[in-house]
PDB file of C-alpha atoms in Angstrom:
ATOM      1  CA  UNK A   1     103.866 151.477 164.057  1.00 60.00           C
ATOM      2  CA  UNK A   2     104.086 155.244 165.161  1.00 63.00           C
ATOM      3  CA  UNK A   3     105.025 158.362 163.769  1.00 68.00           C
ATOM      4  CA  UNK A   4     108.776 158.248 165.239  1.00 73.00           C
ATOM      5  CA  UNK A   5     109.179 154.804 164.196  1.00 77.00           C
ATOM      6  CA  UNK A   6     108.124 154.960 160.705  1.00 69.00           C
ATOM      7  CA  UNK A   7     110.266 158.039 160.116  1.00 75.00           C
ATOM      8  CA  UNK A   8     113.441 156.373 161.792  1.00 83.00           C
ATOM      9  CA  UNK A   9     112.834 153.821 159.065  1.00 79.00           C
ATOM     10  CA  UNK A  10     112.074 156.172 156.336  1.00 82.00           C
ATOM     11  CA  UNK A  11     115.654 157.479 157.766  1.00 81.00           C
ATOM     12  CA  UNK A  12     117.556 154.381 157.487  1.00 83.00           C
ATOM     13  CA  UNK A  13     116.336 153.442 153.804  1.00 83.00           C
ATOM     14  CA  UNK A  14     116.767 157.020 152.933  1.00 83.00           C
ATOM     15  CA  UNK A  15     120.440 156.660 153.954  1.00 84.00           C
ATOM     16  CA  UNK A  16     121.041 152.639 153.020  1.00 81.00           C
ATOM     17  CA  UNK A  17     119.076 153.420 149.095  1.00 84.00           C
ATOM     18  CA  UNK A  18     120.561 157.207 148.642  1.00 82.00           C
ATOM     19  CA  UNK A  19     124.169 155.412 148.572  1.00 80.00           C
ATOM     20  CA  UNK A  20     123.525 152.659 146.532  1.00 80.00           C
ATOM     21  CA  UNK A  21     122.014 155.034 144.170  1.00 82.00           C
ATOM     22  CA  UNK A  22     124.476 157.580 143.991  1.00 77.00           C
ATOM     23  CA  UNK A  23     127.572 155.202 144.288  1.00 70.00           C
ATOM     24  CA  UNK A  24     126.650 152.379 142.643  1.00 70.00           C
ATOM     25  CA  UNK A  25     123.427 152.796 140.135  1.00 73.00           C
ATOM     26  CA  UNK A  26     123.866 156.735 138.695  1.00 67.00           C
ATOM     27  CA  UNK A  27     125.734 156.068 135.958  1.00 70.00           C
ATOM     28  CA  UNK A  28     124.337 152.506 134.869  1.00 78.00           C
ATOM     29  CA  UNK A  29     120.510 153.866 135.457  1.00 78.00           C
ATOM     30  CA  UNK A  30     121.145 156.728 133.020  1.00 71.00           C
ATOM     31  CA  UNK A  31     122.295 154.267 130.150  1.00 72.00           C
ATOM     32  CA  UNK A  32     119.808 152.042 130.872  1.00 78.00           C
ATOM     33  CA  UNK A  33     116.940 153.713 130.605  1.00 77.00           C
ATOM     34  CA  UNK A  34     116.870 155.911 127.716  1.00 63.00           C
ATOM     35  CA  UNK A  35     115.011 159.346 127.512  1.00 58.00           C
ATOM     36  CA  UNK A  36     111.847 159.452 124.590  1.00 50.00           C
ATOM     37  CA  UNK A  37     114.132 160.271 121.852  1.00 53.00           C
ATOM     38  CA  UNK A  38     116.402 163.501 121.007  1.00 51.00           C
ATOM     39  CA  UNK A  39     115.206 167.313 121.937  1.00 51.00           C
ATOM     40  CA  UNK A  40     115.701 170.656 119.993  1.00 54.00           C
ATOM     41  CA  UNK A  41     118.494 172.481 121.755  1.00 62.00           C
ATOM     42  CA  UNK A  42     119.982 175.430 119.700  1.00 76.00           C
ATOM     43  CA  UNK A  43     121.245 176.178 116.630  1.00 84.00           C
ATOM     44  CA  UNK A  44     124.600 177.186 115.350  1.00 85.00           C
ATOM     45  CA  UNK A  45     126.425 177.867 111.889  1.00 89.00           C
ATOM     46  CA  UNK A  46     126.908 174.582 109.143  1.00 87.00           C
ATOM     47  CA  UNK A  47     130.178 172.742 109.224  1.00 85.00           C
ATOM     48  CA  UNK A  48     131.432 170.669 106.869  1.00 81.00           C
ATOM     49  CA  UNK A  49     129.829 166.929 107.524  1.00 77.00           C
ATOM     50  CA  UNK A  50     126.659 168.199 109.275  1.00 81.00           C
ATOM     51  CA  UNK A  51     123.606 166.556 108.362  1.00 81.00           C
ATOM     52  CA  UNK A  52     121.720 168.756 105.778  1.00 83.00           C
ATOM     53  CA  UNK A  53     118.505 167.900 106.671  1.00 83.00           C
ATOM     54  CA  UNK A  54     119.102 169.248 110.058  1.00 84.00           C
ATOM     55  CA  UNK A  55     119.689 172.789 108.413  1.00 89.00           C
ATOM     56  CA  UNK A  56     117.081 175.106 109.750  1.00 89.00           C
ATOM     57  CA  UNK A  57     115.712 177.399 107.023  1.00 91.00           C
ATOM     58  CA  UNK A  58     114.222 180.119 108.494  1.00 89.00           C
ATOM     59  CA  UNK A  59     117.701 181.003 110.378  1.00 88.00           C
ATOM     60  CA  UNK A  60     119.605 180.343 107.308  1.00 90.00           C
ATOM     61  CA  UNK A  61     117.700 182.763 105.233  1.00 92.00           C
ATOM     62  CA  UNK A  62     117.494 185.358 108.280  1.00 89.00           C
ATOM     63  CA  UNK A  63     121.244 185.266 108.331  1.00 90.00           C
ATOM     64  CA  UNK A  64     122.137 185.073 104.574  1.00 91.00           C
ATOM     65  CA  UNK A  65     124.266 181.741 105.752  1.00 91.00           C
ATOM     66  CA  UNK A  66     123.555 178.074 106.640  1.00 92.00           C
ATOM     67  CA  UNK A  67     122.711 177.398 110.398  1.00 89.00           C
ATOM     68  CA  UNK A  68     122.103 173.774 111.236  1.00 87.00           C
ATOM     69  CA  UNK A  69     119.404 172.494 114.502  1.00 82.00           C
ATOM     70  CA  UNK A  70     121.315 171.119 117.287  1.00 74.00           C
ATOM     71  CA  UNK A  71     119.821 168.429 118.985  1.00 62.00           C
ATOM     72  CA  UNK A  72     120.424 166.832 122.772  1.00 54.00           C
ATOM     73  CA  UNK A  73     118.510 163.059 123.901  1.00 52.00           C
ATOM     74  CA  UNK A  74     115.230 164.144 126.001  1.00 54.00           C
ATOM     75  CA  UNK A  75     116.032 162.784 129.033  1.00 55.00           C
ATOM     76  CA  UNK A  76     113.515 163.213 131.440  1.00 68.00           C
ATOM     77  CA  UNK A  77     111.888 160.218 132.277  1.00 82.00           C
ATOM     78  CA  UNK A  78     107.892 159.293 134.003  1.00 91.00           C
ATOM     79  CA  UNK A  79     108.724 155.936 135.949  1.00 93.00           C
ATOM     80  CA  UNK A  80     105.942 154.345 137.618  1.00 97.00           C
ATOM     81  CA  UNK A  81     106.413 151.609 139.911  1.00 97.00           C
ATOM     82  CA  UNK A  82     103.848 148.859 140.593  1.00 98.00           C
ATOM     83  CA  UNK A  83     104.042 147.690 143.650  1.00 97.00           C
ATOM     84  CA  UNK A  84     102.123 144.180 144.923  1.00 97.00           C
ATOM     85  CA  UNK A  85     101.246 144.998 148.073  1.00 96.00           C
ATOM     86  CA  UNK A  86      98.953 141.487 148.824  1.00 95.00           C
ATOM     87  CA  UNK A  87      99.373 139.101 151.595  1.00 93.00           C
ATOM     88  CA  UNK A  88     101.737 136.653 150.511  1.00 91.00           C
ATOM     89  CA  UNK A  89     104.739 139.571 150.235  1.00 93.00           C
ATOM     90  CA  UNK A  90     103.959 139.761 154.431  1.00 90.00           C
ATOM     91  CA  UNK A  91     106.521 136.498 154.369  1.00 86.00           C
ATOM     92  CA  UNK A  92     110.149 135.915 155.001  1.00 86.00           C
ATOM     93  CA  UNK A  93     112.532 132.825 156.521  1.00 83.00           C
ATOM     94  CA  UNK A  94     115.891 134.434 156.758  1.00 81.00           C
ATOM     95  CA  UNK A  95     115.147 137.852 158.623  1.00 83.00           C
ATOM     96  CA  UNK A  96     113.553 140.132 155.822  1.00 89.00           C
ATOM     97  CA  UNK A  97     109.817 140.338 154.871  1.00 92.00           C
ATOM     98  CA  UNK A  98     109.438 140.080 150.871  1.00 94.00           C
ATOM     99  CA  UNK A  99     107.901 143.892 151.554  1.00 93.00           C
ATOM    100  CA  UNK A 100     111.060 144.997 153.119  1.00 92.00           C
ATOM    101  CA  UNK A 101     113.229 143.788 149.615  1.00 93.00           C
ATOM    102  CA  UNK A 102     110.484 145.606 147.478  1.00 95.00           C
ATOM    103  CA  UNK A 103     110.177 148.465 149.342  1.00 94.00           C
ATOM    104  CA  UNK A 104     115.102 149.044 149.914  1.00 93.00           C
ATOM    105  CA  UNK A 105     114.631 148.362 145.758  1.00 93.00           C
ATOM    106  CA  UNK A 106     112.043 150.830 144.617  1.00 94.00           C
ATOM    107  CA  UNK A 107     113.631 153.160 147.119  1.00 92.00           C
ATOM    108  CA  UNK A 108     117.030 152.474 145.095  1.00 92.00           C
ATOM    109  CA  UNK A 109     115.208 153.217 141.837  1.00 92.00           C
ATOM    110  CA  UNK A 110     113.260 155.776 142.780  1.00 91.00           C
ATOM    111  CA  UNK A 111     116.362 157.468 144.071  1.00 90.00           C
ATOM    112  CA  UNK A 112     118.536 156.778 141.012  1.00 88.00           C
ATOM    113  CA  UNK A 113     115.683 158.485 139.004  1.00 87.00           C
ATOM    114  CA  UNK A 114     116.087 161.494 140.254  1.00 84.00           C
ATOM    115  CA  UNK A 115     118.853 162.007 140.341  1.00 81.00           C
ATOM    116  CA  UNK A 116     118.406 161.729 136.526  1.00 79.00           C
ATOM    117  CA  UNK A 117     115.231 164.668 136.803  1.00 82.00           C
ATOM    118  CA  UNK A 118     112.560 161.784 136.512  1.00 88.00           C
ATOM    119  CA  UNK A 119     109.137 161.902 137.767  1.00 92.00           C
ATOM    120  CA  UNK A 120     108.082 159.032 139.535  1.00 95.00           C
ATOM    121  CA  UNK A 121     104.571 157.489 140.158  1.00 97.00           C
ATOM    122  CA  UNK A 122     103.413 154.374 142.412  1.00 97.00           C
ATOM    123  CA  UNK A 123     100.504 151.886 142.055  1.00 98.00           C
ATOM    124  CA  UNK A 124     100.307 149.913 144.825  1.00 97.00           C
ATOM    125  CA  UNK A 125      97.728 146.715 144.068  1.00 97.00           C
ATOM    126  CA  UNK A 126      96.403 143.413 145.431  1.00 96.00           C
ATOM    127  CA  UNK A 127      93.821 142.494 143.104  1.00 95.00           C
ATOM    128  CA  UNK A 128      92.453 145.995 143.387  1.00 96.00           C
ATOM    129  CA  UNK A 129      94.058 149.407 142.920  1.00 97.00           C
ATOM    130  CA  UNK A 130      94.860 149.700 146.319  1.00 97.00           C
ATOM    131  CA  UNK A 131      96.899 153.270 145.934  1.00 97.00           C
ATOM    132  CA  UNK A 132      98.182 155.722 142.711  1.00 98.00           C
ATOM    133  CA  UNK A 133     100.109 158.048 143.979  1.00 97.00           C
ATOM    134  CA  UNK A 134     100.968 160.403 140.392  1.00 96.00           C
ATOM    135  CA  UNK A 135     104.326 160.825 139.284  1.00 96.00           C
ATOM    136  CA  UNK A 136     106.130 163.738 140.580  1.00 94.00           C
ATOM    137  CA  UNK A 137     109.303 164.775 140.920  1.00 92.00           C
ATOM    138  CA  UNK A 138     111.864 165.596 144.095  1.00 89.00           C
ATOM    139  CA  UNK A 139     113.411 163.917 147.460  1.00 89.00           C
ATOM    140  CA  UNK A 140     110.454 164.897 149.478  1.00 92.00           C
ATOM    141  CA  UNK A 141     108.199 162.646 146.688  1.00 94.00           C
ATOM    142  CA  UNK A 142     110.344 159.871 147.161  1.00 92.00           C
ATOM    143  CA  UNK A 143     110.612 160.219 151.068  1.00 92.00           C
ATOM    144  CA  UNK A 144     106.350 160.247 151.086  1.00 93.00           C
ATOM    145  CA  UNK A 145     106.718 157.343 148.509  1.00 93.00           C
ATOM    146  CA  UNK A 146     108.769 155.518 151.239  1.00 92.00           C
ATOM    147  CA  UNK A 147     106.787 155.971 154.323  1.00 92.00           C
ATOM    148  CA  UNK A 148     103.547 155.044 152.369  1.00 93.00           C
ATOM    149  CA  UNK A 149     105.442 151.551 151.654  1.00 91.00           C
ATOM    150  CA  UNK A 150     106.329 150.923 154.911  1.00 89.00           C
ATOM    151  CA  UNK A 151     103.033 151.888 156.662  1.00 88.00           C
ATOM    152  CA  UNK A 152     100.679 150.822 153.693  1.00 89.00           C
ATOM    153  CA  UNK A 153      97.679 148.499 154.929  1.00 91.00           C
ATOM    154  CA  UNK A 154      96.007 146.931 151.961  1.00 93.00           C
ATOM    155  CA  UNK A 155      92.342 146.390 151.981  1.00 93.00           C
ATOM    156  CA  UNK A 156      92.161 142.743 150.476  1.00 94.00           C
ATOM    157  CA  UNK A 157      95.408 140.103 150.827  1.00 91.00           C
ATOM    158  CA  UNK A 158      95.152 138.531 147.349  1.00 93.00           C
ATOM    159  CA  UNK A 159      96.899 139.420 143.689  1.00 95.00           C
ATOM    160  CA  UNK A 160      95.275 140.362 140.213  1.00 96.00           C
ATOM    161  CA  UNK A 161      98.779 141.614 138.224  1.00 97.00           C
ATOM    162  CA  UNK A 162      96.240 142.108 135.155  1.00 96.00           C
ATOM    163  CA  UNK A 163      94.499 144.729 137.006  1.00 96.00           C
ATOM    164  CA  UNK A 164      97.534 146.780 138.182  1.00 97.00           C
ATOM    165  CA  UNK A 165      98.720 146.962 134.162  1.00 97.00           C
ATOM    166  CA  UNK A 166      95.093 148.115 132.997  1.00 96.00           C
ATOM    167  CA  UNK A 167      95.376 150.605 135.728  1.00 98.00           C
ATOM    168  CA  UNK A 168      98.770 151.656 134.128  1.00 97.00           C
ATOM    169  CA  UNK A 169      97.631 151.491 130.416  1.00 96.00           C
ATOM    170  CA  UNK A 170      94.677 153.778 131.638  1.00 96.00           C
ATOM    171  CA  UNK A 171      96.560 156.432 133.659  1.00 96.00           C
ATOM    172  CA  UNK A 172      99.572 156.536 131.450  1.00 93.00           C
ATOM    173  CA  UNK A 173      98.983 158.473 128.455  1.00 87.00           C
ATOM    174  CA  UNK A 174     102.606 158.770 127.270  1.00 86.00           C
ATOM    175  CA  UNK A 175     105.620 155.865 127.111  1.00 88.00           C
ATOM    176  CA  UNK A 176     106.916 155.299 130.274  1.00 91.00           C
ATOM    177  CA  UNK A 177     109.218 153.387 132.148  1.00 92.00           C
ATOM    178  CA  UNK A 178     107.278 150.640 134.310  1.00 96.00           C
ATOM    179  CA  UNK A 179     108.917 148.281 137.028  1.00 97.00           C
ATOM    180  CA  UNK A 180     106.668 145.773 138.387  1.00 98.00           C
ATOM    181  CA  UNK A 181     108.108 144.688 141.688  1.00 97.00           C
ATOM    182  CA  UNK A 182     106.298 141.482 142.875  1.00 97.00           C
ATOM    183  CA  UNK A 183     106.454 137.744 144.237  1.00 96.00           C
ATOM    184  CA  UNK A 184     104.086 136.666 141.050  1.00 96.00           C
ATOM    185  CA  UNK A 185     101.821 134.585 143.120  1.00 91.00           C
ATOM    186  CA  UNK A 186      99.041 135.190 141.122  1.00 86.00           C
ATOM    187  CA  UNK A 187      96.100 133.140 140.331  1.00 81.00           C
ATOM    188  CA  UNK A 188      95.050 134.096 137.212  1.00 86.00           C
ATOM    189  CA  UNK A 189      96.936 134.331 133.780  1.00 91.00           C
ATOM    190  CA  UNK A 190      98.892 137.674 133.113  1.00 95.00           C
ATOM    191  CA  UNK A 191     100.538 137.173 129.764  1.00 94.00           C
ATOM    192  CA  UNK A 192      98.237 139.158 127.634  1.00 95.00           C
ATOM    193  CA  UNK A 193      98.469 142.102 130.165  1.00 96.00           C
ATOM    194  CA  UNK A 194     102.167 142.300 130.223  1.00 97.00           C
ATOM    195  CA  UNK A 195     102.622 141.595 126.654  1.00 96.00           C
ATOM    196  CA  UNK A 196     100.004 144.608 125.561  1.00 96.00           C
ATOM    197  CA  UNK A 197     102.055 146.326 128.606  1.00 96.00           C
ATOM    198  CA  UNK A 198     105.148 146.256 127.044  1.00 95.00           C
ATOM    199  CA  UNK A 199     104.109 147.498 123.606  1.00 93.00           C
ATOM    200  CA  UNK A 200     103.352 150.825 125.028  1.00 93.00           C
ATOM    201  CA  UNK A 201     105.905 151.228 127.556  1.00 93.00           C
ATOM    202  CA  UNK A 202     109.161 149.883 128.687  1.00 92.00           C
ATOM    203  CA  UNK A 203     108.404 146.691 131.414  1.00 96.00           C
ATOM    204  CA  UNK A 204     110.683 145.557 133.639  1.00 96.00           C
ATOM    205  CA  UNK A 205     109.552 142.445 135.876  1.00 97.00           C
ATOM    206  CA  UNK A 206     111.446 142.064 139.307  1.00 97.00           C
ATOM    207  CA  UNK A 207     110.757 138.987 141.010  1.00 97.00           C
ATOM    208  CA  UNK A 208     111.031 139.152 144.766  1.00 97.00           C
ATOM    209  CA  UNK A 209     111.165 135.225 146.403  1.00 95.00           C
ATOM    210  CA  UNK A 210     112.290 133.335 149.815  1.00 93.00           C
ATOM    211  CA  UNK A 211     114.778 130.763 149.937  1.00 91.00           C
ATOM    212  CA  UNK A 212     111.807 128.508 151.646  1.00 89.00           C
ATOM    213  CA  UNK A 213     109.612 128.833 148.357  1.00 89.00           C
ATOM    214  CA  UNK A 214     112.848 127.131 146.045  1.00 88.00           C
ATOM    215  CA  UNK A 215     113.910 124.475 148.880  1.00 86.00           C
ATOM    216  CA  UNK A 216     111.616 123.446 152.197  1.00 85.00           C
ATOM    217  CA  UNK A 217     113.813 123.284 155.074  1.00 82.00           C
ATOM    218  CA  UNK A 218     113.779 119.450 157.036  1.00 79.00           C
ATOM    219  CA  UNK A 219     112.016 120.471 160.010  1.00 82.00           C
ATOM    220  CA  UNK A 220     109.073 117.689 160.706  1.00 81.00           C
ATOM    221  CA  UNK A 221     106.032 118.653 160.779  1.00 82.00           C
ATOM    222  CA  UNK A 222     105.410 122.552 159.956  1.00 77.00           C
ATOM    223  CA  UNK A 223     101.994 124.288 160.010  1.00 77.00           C
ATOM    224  CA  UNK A 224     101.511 126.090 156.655  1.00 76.00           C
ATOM    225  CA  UNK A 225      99.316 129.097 155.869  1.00 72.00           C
ATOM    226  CA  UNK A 226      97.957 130.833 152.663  1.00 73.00           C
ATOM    227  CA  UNK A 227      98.641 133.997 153.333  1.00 69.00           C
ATOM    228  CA  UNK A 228      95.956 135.317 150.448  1.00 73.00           C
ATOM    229  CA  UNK A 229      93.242 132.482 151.535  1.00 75.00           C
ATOM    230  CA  UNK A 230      93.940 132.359 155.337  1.00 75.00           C
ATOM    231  CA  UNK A 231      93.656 128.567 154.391  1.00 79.00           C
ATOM    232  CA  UNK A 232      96.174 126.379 156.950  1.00 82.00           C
ATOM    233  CA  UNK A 233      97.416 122.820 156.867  1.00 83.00           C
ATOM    234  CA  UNK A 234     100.042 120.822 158.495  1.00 83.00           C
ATOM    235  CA  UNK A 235     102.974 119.486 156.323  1.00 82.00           C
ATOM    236  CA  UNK A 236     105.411 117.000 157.115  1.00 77.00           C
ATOM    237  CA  UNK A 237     108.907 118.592 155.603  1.00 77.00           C
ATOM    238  CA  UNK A 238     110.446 115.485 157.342  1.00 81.00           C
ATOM    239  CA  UNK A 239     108.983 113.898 153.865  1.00 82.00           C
ATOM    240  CA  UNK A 240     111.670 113.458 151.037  1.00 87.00           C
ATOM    241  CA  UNK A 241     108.872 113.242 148.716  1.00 90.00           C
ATOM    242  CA  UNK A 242     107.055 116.110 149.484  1.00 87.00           C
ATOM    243  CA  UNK A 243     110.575 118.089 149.390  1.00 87.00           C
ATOM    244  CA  UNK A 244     110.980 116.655 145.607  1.00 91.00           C
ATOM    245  CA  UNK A 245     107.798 117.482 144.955  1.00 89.00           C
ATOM    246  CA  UNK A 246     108.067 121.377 146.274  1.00 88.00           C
ATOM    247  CA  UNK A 247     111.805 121.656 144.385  1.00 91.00           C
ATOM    248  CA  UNK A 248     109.753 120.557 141.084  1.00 94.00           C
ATOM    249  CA  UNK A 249     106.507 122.797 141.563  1.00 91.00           C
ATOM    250  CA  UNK A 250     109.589 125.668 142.405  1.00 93.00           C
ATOM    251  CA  UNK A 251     110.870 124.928 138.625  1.00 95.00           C
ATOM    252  CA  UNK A 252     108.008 124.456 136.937  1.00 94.00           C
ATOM    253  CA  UNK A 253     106.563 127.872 138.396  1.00 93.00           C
ATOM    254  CA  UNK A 254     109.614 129.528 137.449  1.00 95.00           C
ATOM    255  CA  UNK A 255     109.653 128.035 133.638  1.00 96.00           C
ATOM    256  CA  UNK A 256     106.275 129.314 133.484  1.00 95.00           C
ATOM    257  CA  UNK A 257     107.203 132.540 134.402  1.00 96.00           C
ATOM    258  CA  UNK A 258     110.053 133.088 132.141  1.00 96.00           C
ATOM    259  CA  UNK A 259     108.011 131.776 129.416  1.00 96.00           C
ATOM    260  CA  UNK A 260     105.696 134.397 129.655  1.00 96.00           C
ATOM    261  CA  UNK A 261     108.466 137.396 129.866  1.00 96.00           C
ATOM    262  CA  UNK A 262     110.523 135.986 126.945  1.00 95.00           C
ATOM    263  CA  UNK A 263     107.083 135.791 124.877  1.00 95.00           C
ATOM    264  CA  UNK A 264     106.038 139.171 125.885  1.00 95.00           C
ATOM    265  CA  UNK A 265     109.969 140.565 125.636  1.00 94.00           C
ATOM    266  CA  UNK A 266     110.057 141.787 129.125  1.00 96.00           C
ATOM    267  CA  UNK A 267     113.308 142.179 130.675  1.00 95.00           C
ATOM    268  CA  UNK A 268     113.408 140.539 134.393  1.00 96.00           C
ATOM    269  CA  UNK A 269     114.808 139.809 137.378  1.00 96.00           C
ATOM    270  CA  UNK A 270     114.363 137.510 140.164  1.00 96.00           C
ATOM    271  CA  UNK A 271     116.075 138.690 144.200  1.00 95.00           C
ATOM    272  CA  UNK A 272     115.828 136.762 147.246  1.00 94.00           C
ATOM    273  CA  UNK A 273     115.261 137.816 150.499  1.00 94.00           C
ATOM    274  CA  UNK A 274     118.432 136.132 151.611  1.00 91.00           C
ATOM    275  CA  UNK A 275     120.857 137.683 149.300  1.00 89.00           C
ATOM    276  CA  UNK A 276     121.655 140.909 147.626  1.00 87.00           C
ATOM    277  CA  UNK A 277     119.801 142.735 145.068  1.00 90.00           C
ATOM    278  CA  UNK A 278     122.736 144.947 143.982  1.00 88.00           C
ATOM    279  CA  UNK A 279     124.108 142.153 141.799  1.00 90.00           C
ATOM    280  CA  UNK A 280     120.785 141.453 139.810  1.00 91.00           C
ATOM    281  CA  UNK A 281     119.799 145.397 139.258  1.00 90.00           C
ATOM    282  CA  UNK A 282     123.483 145.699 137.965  1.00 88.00           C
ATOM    283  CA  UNK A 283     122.729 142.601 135.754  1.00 89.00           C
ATOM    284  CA  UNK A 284     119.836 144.355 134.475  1.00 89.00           C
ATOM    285  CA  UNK A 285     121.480 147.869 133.709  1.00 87.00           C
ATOM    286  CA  UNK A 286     123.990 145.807 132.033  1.00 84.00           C
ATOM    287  CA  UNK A 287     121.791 143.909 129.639  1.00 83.00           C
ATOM    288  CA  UNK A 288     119.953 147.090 128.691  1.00 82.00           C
ATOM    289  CA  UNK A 289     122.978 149.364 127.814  1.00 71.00           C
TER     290      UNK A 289
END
């Protein structure tokens, strides 16, 4: 892809994220996702009902009279967004990649976070740390944060989530707010990672899926490949059986999954490539408010 065609793109998520983030997500985002507790403003004189251990003492006796701290929530945020960036995201049956849906929803967040004056960092990972980009703050951040999702090329196609959350718990000195936007084809067991994870700082798992994963379409025979291994095989989705069998590895997966976020108390969310992740992220804001 060159430069003129990456920055059209850049462009037309700019424009497509921007509104859904100022129209739709502001006000839900800010409620959502609180600020690390309440700030020292200013202080003024004692009225009757204030709190008396908020009096400050050192006005009070500069004064002769009792002046009382005023405090405001600390808003400012550091969101960090880990980003899978592995082979099997390079996949999609109804027009979209699963990279395109990650990359339109961490452009939506990433927008509706600063609008609220929060920094925002990026790991992108396979099962290495393929990218950190810090956090910082400002529309020409998020537009760099953009183009390096569209025109990332990872080094290796396969998925270690643990090593993306030790990367976090390493890098990230103070609570933060963490979205980890993946498909959650990963080989090896997470729980302990995102459980540890979410002790230190607020996780929230978004699950990015095609249709074809949930239901195989009837087509006859179809030529299958890994796209982490490079392993292929031909399957017959002519095959009731094998259909059945697919739907039930589907549900079992996705049991698993949810097991391991409702043990580890991480809030998540699951978007297809074939619908609308508007609905879900309003979900979210909704169950967090």
């Amino acid at each position: 892809m060159d430069t003129s065609d990456i920055l059209k793109k850049v462009r037309k998520i700019e424009i497509k994220t921007r509104r859904l983030s100022n129209n739709i997500f502001a006000g839900q985002y800010h409620s959502a996702f609180k600020g690390r507790g309440m700030a020292f403003s200013e202080v003024r004189e004692y009225q009757y009902g204030d709190d008396v251990r908020d009096i400050d003492w050192n006005v009070t006796a500069r004064f002769h009279k009792p002046y009382v701290k005023v405090f405001e929530e600390e808003r400012e945020l550091t969101v960090m967004l880990l980003i899978d960036v592995s082979g099997s995201l390079d996949f999609g049956t109804s027009g979209r990649l699963k990279k395109d849906v990650v990359t339109e929803l961490a452009a939506t967040l990433a927008f509706s976070a600063i609008q609220n004056n929060d920094k925002i960092g990026v790991i992108f990972f396979s099962d290495r740390i393929e990218k950190y980009i810090p956090p910082k703050k400002g529309k020409t951040h998020i537009l760099y944060i953009i183009r390096e999702m569209l025109d990332f090329s990872p080094q290796s196609r396969k998925t270690d989530i643990n090593k993306a959350l030790e990367f976090l718990l390493r890098v990230a000195k103070r609570k933060c707010t963490t979205f980890l936007i993946s498909d959650f084809y990963a080989r090896n067991d997470f729980k302990d990672a995102i459980t540890i994870c979410n002790r230190k700082h607020d996780l929230v798992a978004i699950q990015v899926y095609d249709k074809s994963a949930k239901e195989l379409p009837n087509i006859g025979l179809m030529k299958v490949v890994d796209a982490e291994t490079g392993h292929e095989m031909f399957i017959d989705t002519g095959s009731r059986r094998l259909r059945q069998a697919h739907a039930q590895y589907w549900a079992d997966r996705q049991a698993a999954l949810k097991d391991i976020f409702n043990k580890s108390n991480t809030d998540n969310i699951s978007v297809a490539t074939d619908g609308d992740f508007v609905k879900p992220l309003l979900q979210l804001f909704a169950m967090r408010s």
